[in-house]
Amino acid sequence: MKFVLNYIDGKWCESSDGNYFDVYDPATAEVIAQAAKGTEDDTKKAIAAAKREFENKNGWRRYSAQKRSEILLSIADELEKRKEEFAKTETLDNGKPLRESMCDVDDAVSYIRYYAGAIRMPSGVTLNVNDGFGPMQSFTVKEPIGVCALITPWNYPLLMGVQKIAPALAAGNTIIFKPSSNTPLTSVKFFKLLENAGLPSGTVNLVMGSGSVVGNCLSKSNDVDMVSFTGSTAVGQSIYKNAAVNIKKIGLELGGKSPNIIFADADLEGAVEWAMIGIFFNQGEVCSAGSRIIVEESIKDKFIKRLKERASKMTIGNGLHDPDMGPLVSENQLKTVLGFIETAKKEGCKIEYGGKRYTEGECRRGYFIEPTIISGCNQKNTVIKKEIFGPVACIETFKTEEEAIKIANDTEYGLAGAVFTSDGAKALRVIKEIRAGITWINCYNPAFVEAPWGGYKKSGVGRELSMQGLEEYQETKQITINLRPGKIGWYKD
Ligand code: NAP
Ligand code: MG
């Protein structure tokens, strides 16, 4: 059995009480590793190391931006060299098809390089200020925030980690990283790269273990200056509350229930394929998934027919054999998704395709499910209101543009949305009405490090990726210089 450890203050260590938790391969339901189960003591030790290191006069934040950038670039090079190894581990732990894991590693490399470059770009502004007290010049500089706690989910384990770690380190912060207990293995590998890159000990810390222990301790700590969290809205709410204790900076990337609007004048074949990418990619375990497909009534039958035909050709299997869909991440997630499908049936929706656990051939023990298409949904249905986080496409219909917009926005979430039409003006008109942070026209789901990522409403606070994703890990300091030092005669002498 493989044992993986926490990395605290430059050392690989067991948890303080010696406990481990099981790590599963969701394709076989077998335990593939045991991971050190971090305790509150371990978490506090990691926080203390990160705080000490942030305050160290020769610490990471005192390194020049150029030096930090070079170290980050060396990490990206190493990750790139070991792409296949990382991708295979990701697929083994999470279940996703190997080619999707390969894309994740490519993206992770690109994110690190982007932030390594970004930190060397000009930052801050010079300000033309009022000279009532004599000639003054103001300008701003960007500084790191301090100790950053980074907490991630299981759907893109390596990528979500790097999405936070790269900008946090580029900015000069010290970090404590807590990956999801479902998928800790690529994080451990990535920390080995960090260890070899020559960061001062205490700069980066990895604490695995349960969110209610490790995550809770991080968000409550007075010595943590920022929490960046990606995960469910419910956990995001508890972190938001805890963060108030010392007015931590906060970044929250939460759930979604995103609308994918398809007008009758859209290229049907393109719309069908992108809708599949929107809801079946990564087994539908995607925060931005286009889980509500809102189709113009006049093409509903044609659209559903093509979607079913194409879904029926999708291959399902062990992610290592690179099918179109691998297993869901865990037995729990499988139960949750199947539960939603049962509820849809009870509420009178029609299962057009799939809907069942998949147990053919090599899939008999793992947590596989058929790609599922549900029609006849309306705004009252549970599957329309709640995030499912599985390959379940729910179809609603509309008759007018206004109705499409109304349905699209009738949700507590606001993460993403898309419009398919061949009318350019209509596309832009509708997309501007969608209350969401990430939108697409005639495509679904592409993400770029150059473009900000984050949500409106209950989908979160702040943005990741892009230059804004770096600024989230920085404080802005204003500096004002008196250009004529000396007495100004404000008070009588
Ligand atoms: P989750 O249950 O909220 O867990 C996310 C992380 O938070 C895990 O590491 C978890 O640890 C930890 N956690 C649990 N309870 C905590 C607490 N009380 N305090 C601090 N941390 C705690 O979410 P998930 O099931 O892993 O991921 C799916 C969710 O993530 C979906 O809602 C999805 O929409 C969202 N997501 C959003 C984005 C985005 O960019 N907006 C991207 C990806 C995913 P343990 O599970 O190890 O206990
Ligand atoms: Mg796993």
PDB file of N, CA, C and O in Angstrom, residues 240-270:
ATOM      1  N   TYR A 240     -17.142  31.800   4.730  1.00  0.00           N
ATOM      2  CA  TYR A 240     -17.378  33.254   4.711  1.00  0.00           C
ATOM      3  C   TYR A 240     -17.630  33.759   6.141  1.00  0.00           C
ATOM      4  O   TYR A 240     -17.081  34.769   6.577  1.00  0.00           O
ATOM      5  N   LYS A 241     -18.455  32.996   6.877  1.00  0.00           N
ATOM      6  CA  LYS A 241     -18.763  33.382   8.273  1.00  0.00           C
ATOM      7  C   LYS A 241     -17.501  33.346   9.116  1.00  0.00           C
ATOM      8  O   LYS A 241     -17.207  34.285   9.853  1.00  0.00           O
ATOM      9  N   ASN A 242     -16.760  32.249   9.015  1.00  0.00           N
ATOM     10  CA  ASN A 242     -15.536  32.107   9.827  1.00  0.00           C
ATOM     11  C   ASN A 242     -14.521  33.190   9.512  1.00  0.00           C
ATOM     12  O   ASN A 242     -13.790  33.639  10.393  1.00  0.00           O
ATOM     13  N   ALA A 243     -14.478  33.585   8.244  1.00  0.00           N
ATOM     14  CA  ALA A 243     -13.466  34.558   7.816  1.00  0.00           C
ATOM     15  C   ALA A 243     -13.664  35.912   8.496  1.00  0.00           C
ATOM     16  O   ALA A 243     -12.728  36.708   8.605  1.00  0.00           O
ATOM     17  N   ALA A 244     -14.880  36.139   8.996  1.00  0.00           N
ATOM     18  CA  ALA A 244     -15.166  37.434   9.631  1.00  0.00           C
ATOM     19  C   ALA A 244     -14.357  37.624  10.909  1.00  0.00           C
ATOM     20  O   ALA A 244     -14.139  38.750  11.350  1.00  0.00           O
ATOM     21  N   VAL A 245     -13.868  36.524  11.501  1.00  0.00           N
ATOM     22  CA  VAL A 245     -13.200  36.607  12.793  1.00  0.00           C
ATOM     23  C   VAL A 245     -12.034  37.599  12.772  1.00  0.00           C
ATOM     24  O   VAL A 245     -11.853  38.377  13.704  1.00  0.00           O
ATOM     25  N   ASN A 246     -11.251  37.586  11.707  1.00  0.00           N
ATOM     26  CA  ASN A 246     -10.171  38.586  11.612  1.00  0.00           C
ATOM     27  C   ASN A 246     -10.253  39.362  10.294  1.00  0.00           C
ATOM     28  O   ASN A 246      -9.269  39.855   9.790  1.00  0.00           O
ATOM     29  N   ILE A 247     -11.464  39.428   9.747  1.00  0.00           N
ATOM     30  CA  ILE A 247     -11.696  40.133   8.467  1.00  0.00           C
ATOM     31  C   ILE A 247     -10.684  39.664   7.421  1.00  0.00           C
ATOM     32  O   ILE A 247      -9.957  40.451   6.817  1.00  0.00           O
ATOM     33  N   LYS A 248     -10.656  38.350   7.234  1.00  0.00           N
ATOM     34  CA  LYS A 248      -9.778  37.785   6.192  1.00  0.00           C
ATOM     35  C   LYS A 248     -10.215  38.248   4.824  1.00  0.00           C
ATOM     36  O   LYS A 248     -11.402  38.438   4.588  1.00  0.00           O
ATOM     37  N   LYS A 249      -9.251  38.319   3.925  1.00  0.00           N
ATOM     38  CA  LYS A 249      -9.638  38.452   2.517  1.00  0.00           C
ATOM     39  C   LYS A 249     -10.199  37.109   2.092  1.00  0.00           C
ATOM     40  O   LYS A 249      -9.803  36.060   2.610  1.00  0.00           O
ATOM     41  N   ILE A 250     -11.110  37.153   1.135  1.00  0.00           N
ATOM     42  CA  ILE A 250     -11.786  35.905   0.791  1.00  0.00           C
ATOM     43  C   ILE A 250     -11.939  35.777  -0.719  1.00  0.00           C
ATOM     44  O   ILE A 250     -12.183  36.752  -1.404  1.00  0.00           O
ATOM     45  N   GLY A 251     -11.754  34.580  -1.213  1.00  0.00           N
ATOM     46  CA  GLY A 251     -12.066  34.276  -2.607  1.00  0.00           C
ATOM     47  C   GLY A 251     -12.934  33.036  -2.597  1.00  0.00           C
ATOM     48  O   GLY A 251     -12.572  32.035  -1.968  1.00  0.00           O
ATOM     49  N   LEU A 252     -14.097  33.100  -3.232  1.00  0.00           N
ATOM     50  CA  LEU A 252     -15.003  31.948  -3.224  1.00  0.00           C
ATOM     51  C   LEU A 252     -15.433  31.624  -4.649  1.00  0.00           C
ATOM     52  O   LEU A 252     -16.017  32.463  -5.333  1.00  0.00           O
ATOM     53  N   GLU A 253     -15.107  30.420  -5.071  1.00  0.00           N
ATOM     54  CA  GLU A 253     -15.561  29.918  -6.379  1.00  0.00           C
ATOM     55  C   GLU A 253     -16.527  28.794  -6.068  1.00  0.00           C
ATOM     56  O   GLU A 253     -16.103  27.703  -5.688  1.00  0.00           O
ATOM     57  N   LEU A 254     -17.828  29.049  -6.239  1.00  0.00           N
ATOM     58  CA  LEU A 254     -18.811  28.102  -5.705  1.00  0.00           C
ATOM     59  C   LEU A 254     -19.596  27.396  -6.815  1.00  0.00           C
ATOM     60  O   LEU A 254     -19.134  27.318  -7.941  1.00  0.00           O
ATOM     61  N   GLY A 255     -20.750  26.932  -6.458  1.00  0.00           N
ATOM     62  CA  GLY A 255     -21.521  26.102  -7.386  1.00  0.00           C
ATOM     63  C   GLY A 255     -22.186  26.887  -8.500  1.00  0.00           C
ATOM     64  O   GLY A 255     -22.080  28.116  -8.582  1.00  0.00           O
ATOM     65  N   GLY A 256     -22.876  26.145  -9.363  1.00  0.00           N
ATOM     66  CA  GLY A 256     -23.576  26.781 -10.479  1.00  0.00           C
ATOM     67  C   GLY A 256     -24.739  25.939 -10.958  1.00  0.00           C
ATOM     68  O   GLY A 256     -24.889  24.766 -10.573  1.00  0.00           O
ATOM     69  N   LYS A 257     -25.581  26.545 -11.738  1.00  0.00           N
ATOM     70  CA  LYS A 257     -26.691  25.828 -12.404  1.00  0.00           C
ATOM     71  C   LYS A 257     -26.898  26.601 -13.698  1.00  0.00           C
ATOM     72  O   LYS A 257     -27.856  27.352 -13.860  1.00  0.00           O
ATOM     73  N   SER A 258     -25.950  26.442 -14.599  1.00  0.00           N
ATOM     74  CA  SER A 258     -25.809  27.413 -15.675  1.00  0.00           C
ATOM     75  C   SER A 258     -26.704  27.124 -16.875  1.00  0.00           C
ATOM     76  O   SER A 258     -26.867  25.981 -17.294  1.00  0.00           O
ATOM     77  N   PRO A 259     -27.278  28.203 -17.438  1.00  0.00           N
ATOM     78  CA  PRO A 259     -28.175  28.075 -18.589  1.00  0.00           C
ATOM     79  C   PRO A 259     -27.420  28.023 -19.909  1.00  0.00           C
ATOM     80  O   PRO A 259     -26.457  28.757 -20.116  1.00  0.00           O
ATOM     81  N   ASN A 260     -27.860  27.141 -20.784  1.00  0.00           N
ATOM     82  CA  ASN A 260     -27.315  27.051 -22.132  1.00  0.00           C
ATOM     83  C   ASN A 260     -28.502  27.254 -23.080  1.00  0.00           C
ATOM     84  O   ASN A 260     -29.304  26.342 -23.293  1.00  0.00           O
ATOM     85  N   ILE A 261     -28.625  28.470 -23.643  1.00  0.00           N
ATOM     86  CA  ILE A 261     -29.810  28.824 -24.439  1.00  0.00           C
ATOM     87  C   ILE A 261     -29.563  28.516 -25.918  1.00  0.00           C
ATOM     88  O   ILE A 261     -28.580  28.985 -26.494  1.00  0.00           O
ATOM     89  N   ILE A 262     -30.462  27.757 -26.506  1.00  0.00           N
ATOM     90  CA  ILE A 262     -30.283  27.382 -27.913  1.00  0.00           C
ATOM     91  C   ILE A 262     -31.459  27.894 -28.749  1.00  0.00           C
ATOM     92  O   ILE A 262     -32.601  27.429 -28.596  1.00  0.00           O
ATOM     93  N   PHE A 263     -31.179  28.873 -29.606  1.00  0.00           N
ATOM     94  CA  PHE A 263     -32.224  29.435 -30.463  1.00  0.00           C
ATOM     95  C   PHE A 263     -32.393  28.567 -31.709  1.00  0.00           C
ATOM     96  O   PHE A 263     -31.461  27.853 -32.129  1.00  0.00           O
ATOM     97  N   ALA A 264     -33.562  28.697 -32.320  1.00  0.00           N
ATOM     98  CA  ALA A 264     -33.888  27.875 -33.495  1.00  0.00           C
ATOM     99  C   ALA A 264     -32.958  28.163 -34.667  1.00  0.00           C
ATOM    100  O   ALA A 264     -32.740  27.295 -35.520  1.00  0.00           O
ATOM    101  N   ASP A 265     -32.398  29.379 -34.718  1.00  0.00           N
ATOM    102  CA  ASP A 265     -31.540  29.712 -35.869  1.00  0.00           C
ATOM    103  C   ASP A 265     -30.075  29.309 -35.648  1.00  0.00           C
ATOM    104  O   ASP A 265     -29.212  29.656 -36.446  1.00  0.00           O
ATOM    105  N   ALA A 266     -29.785  28.574 -34.580  1.00  0.00           N
ATOM    106  CA  ALA A 266     -28.392  28.154 -34.328  1.00  0.00           C
ATOM    107  C   ALA A 266     -28.005  27.015 -35.273  1.00  0.00           C
ATOM    108  O   ALA A 266     -28.869  26.275 -35.747  1.00  0.00           O
ATOM    109  N   ASP A 267     -26.719  26.863 -35.505  1.00  0.00           N
ATOM    110  CA  ASP A 267     -26.200  25.682 -36.213  1.00  0.00           C
ATOM    111  C   ASP A 267     -26.476  24.481 -35.304  1.00  0.00           C
ATOM    112  O   ASP A 267     -25.864  24.363 -34.238  1.00  0.00           O
ATOM    113  N   LEU A 268     -27.403  23.630 -35.735  1.00  0.00           N
ATOM    114  CA  LEU A 268     -27.885  22.575 -34.838  1.00  0.00           C
ATOM    115  C   LEU A 268     -26.780  21.584 -34.443  1.00  0.00           C
ATOM    116  O   LEU A 268     -26.626  21.254 -33.261  1.00  0.00           O
ATOM    117  N   GLU A 269     -26.005  21.154 -35.434  1.00  0.00           N
ATOM    118  CA  GLU A 269     -24.955  20.167 -35.130  1.00  0.00           C
ATOM    119  C   GLU A 269     -23.941  20.729 -34.129  1.00  0.00           C
ATOM    120  O   GLU A 269     -23.504  20.051 -33.209  1.00  0.00           O
ATOM    121  N   GLY A 270     -23.573  21.997 -34.354  1.00  0.00           N
ATOM    122  CA  GLY A 270     -22.624  22.647 -33.443  1.00  0.00           C
ATOM    123  C   GLY A 270     -23.220  22.786 -32.049  1.00  0.00           C
ATOM    124  O   GLY A 270     -22.568  22.487 -31.036  1.00  0.00           O
TER     125      GLY A 270
END
